[in-house]
Amino acid sequence: MSDQQPPPRWGAPPVAQPGVYAPPRAREVTASYRRWAVVLTWAAFVVAALMAVALVLSIVFLVWADQDTRNAAYGYLALVLWVGIAAGVPVLIAVTVSARNMRRRVRQQNRTGNAPS
């Protein structure tokens, strides 16, 4: 390994040439993009509400199954709902993260003063 120091930089740093050194510009947020951001946000709310209803319903089914042995099938139905909830968690996370990122980009575009397309 060399003990030499790099030469000091004198003068102004090199000017970025368009398209060569500049970072890529983000694409413009379109009306369709804004619409899909709203759709994904509502989809996240709907999935979360369905999962909450399934959780409450599974607890009700477990109570019914515990009251009488003739209603034991409700316990299995509660287990099926729990499997549905477990399968819905990754979907909820994916939709929520996507909606959050899209809405953040829309808000950032609005803050910079760009006119909506």
mmCIF file of C-alpha atoms in Angstrom:
data_model
loop_
_atom_site.group_PDB
_atom_site.id
_atom_site.type_symbol
_atom_site.label_atom_id
_atom_site.label_comp_id
_atom_site.label_asym_id
_atom_site.label_seq_id
_atom_site.Cartn_x
_atom_site.Cartn_y
_atom_site.Cartn_z
ATOM 1 C CA MET A 1 0.000 0.000 0.000
ATOM 2 C CA SER A 2 1.343 3.429 -0.881
ATOM 3 C CA ASP A 3 1.823 6.226 1.635
ATOM 4 C CA GLN A 4 1.230 8.871 -1.004
ATOM 5 C CA GLN A 5 -1.581 11.324 -0.476
ATOM 6 C CA PRO A 6 -3.873 12.220 -3.358
ATOM 7 C CA PRO A 7 -3.212 15.679 -4.800
ATOM 8 C CA PRO A 8 -5.287 18.491 -3.290
ATOM 9 C CA ARG A 9 -8.274 19.657 -5.279
ATOM 10 C CA TRP A 10 -8.024 23.201 -6.523
ATOM 11 C CA GLY A 11 -10.838 25.160 -8.004
ATOM 12 C CA ALA A 12 -14.475 24.352 -8.381
ATOM 13 C CA PRO A 13 -15.679 20.763 -8.541
ATOM 14 C CA PRO A 14 -16.500 19.444 -12.010
ATOM 15 C CA VAL A 15 -19.862 20.511 -13.369
ATOM 16 C CA ALA A 16 -22.373 17.710 -13.834
ATOM 17 C CA GLN A 17 -23.183 17.169 -17.464
ATOM 18 C CA PRO A 18 -26.845 16.540 -18.246
ATOM 19 C CA GLY A 19 -27.552 12.853 -18.429
ATOM 20 C CA VAL A 20 -24.042 11.790 -17.443
ATOM 21 C CA TYR A 21 -23.378 12.634 -13.814
ATOM 22 C CA ALA A 22 -26.770 13.860 -12.680
ATOM 23 C CA PRO A 23 -28.980 11.428 -10.768
ATOM 24 C CA PRO A 24 -32.046 10.263 -12.658
ATOM 25 C CA ARG A 25 -35.081 12.451 -12.240
ATOM 26 C CA ALA A 26 -38.253 10.974 -10.829
ATOM 27 C CA ARG A 27 -41.094 10.601 -13.278
ATOM 28 C CA GLU A 28 -44.017 12.956 -13.031
ATOM 29 C CA VAL A 29 -46.924 11.853 -10.853
ATOM 30 C CA THR A 30 -49.916 11.363 -13.127
ATOM 31 C CA ALA A 31 -53.616 11.413 -12.318
ATOM 32 C CA SER A 32 -53.719 7.647 -12.735
ATOM 33 C CA TYR A 33 -50.903 7.267 -10.186
ATOM 34 C CA ARG A 34 -52.828 9.443 -7.724
ATOM 35 C CA ARG A 35 -55.967 7.374 -8.303
ATOM 36 C CA TRP A 36 -54.126 4.120 -7.644
ATOM 37 C CA ALA A 37 -52.625 5.588 -4.461
ATOM 38 C CA VAL A 38 -56.152 6.245 -3.188
ATOM 39 C CA VAL A 39 -57.359 2.796 -4.292
ATOM 40 C CA LEU A 40 -54.500 1.062 -2.478
ATOM 41 C CA THR A 41 -55.118 3.130 0.646
ATOM 42 C CA TRP A 42 -58.761 2.093 0.725
ATOM 43 C CA ALA A 43 -57.790 -1.512 -0.032
ATOM 44 C CA ALA A 44 -55.565 -1.489 3.049
ATOM 45 C CA PHE A 45 -58.463 -0.215 5.170
ATOM 46 C CA VAL A 46 -60.814 -2.855 3.767
ATOM 47 C CA VAL A 47 -58.356 -5.713 4.352
ATOM 48 C CA ALA A 48 -57.710 -4.508 7.908
ATOM 49 C CA ALA A 49 -61.439 -4.261 8.613
ATOM 50 C CA LEU A 50 -62.067 -7.754 7.230
ATOM 51 C CA MET A 51 -59.297 -9.141 9.394
ATOM 52 C CA ALA A 52 -60.735 -7.436 12.476
ATOM 53 C CA VAL A 53 -64.198 -8.856 11.737
ATOM 54 C CA ALA A 54 -62.695 -12.321 11.218
ATOM 55 C CA LEU A 55 -60.900 -12.098 14.551
ATOM 56 C CA VAL A 56 -64.058 -11.133 16.436
ATOM 57 C CA LEU A 57 -66.076 -13.771 14.598
ATOM 58 C CA SER A 58 -63.511 -16.465 15.413
ATOM 59 C CA ILE A 59 -63.733 -15.599 19.116
ATOM 60 C CA VAL A 60 -67.531 -15.824 18.928
ATOM 61 C CA PHE A 61 -67.225 -19.220 17.205
ATOM 62 C CA LEU A 62 -64.895 -20.454 19.929
ATOM 63 C CA VAL A 63 -67.364 -19.394 22.619
ATOM 64 C CA TRP A 64 -70.180 -21.200 20.801
ATOM 65 C CA ALA A 65 -68.045 -24.322 20.379
ATOM 66 C CA ASP A 66 -67.155 -24.306 24.066
ATOM 67 C CA GLN A 67 -70.780 -24.062 25.218
ATOM 68 C CA ASP A 68 -72.010 -27.327 23.741
ATOM 69 C CA THR A 69 -70.329 -30.380 22.237
ATOM 70 C CA ARG A 70 -72.849 -30.415 19.386
ATOM 71 C CA ASN A 71 -71.406 -27.097 18.224
ATOM 72 C CA ALA A 72 -67.809 -28.361 18.004
ATOM 73 C CA ALA A 73 -67.643 -27.549 14.290
ATOM 74 C CA TYR A 74 -67.570 -23.849 15.176
ATOM 75 C CA GLY A 75 -64.137 -24.401 16.711
ATOM 76 C CA TYR A 76 -62.855 -25.696 13.403
ATOM 77 C CA LEU A 77 -64.429 -22.751 11.643
ATOM 78 C CA ALA A 78 -62.555 -20.446 14.050
ATOM 79 C CA LEU A 79 -59.318 -22.202 13.080
ATOM 80 C CA VAL A 80 -60.101 -21.650 9.401
ATOM 81 C CA LEU A 81 -60.605 -17.943 10.114
ATOM 82 C CA TRP A 82 -57.246 -17.806 11.918
ATOM 83 C CA VAL A 83 -55.563 -19.338 8.876
ATOM 84 C CA GLY A 84 -57.257 -16.684 6.752
ATOM 85 C CA ILE A 85 -56.008 -13.966 9.079
ATOM 86 C CA ALA A 86 -52.478 -15.381 8.959
ATOM 87 C CA ALA A 87 -52.622 -15.443 5.159
ATOM 88 C CA GLY A 88 -53.989 -11.895 5.069
ATOM 89 C CA VAL A 89 -51.221 -10.339 7.168
ATOM 90 C CA PRO A 90 -48.609 -10.317 4.362
ATOM 91 C CA VAL A 91 -51.228 -8.947 1.965
ATOM 92 C CA LEU A 92 -52.087 -6.184 4.425
ATOM 93 C CA ILE A 93 -48.420 -5.311 4.915
ATOM 94 C CA ALA A 94 -47.746 -5.227 1.160
ATOM 95 C CA VAL A 95 -50.763 -3.076 0.358
ATOM 96 C CA THR A 96 -50.089 -0.709 3.260
ATOM 97 C CA VAL A 97 -46.421 -0.189 2.402
ATOM 98 C CA SER A 98 -47.198 0.362 -1.282
ATOM 99 C CA ALA A 99 -49.998 2.826 -0.515
ATOM 100 C CA ARG A 100 -47.829 4.705 1.972
ATOM 101 C CA ASN A 101 -44.973 5.062 -0.518
ATOM 102 C CA MET A 102 -47.292 6.162 -3.311
ATOM 103 C CA ARG A 103 -49.051 8.731 -1.133
ATOM 104 C CA ARG A 104 -45.706 10.049 0.117
ATOM 105 C CA ARG A 105 -44.562 10.537 -3.473
ATOM 106 C CA VAL A 106 -47.821 12.330 -4.350
ATOM 107 C CA ARG A 107 -47.459 14.618 -1.313
ATOM 108 C CA GLN A 108 -43.833 15.329 -2.163
ATOM 109 C CA GLN A 109 -44.802 16.221 -5.739
ATOM 110 C CA ASN A 110 -47.526 18.548 -4.417
ATOM 111 C CA ARG A 111 -45.085 20.239 -2.023
ATOM 112 C CA THR A 112 -42.587 21.057 -4.750
ATOM 113 C CA GLY A 113 -45.269 23.048 -6.533
ATOM 114 C CA ASN A 114 -45.521 20.965 -9.661
ATOM 115 C CA ALA A 115 -48.892 21.147 -11.284
ATOM 116 C CA PRO A 116 -50.848 17.873 -11.267
ATOM 117 C CA SER A 117 -51.121 16.227 -14.640
#
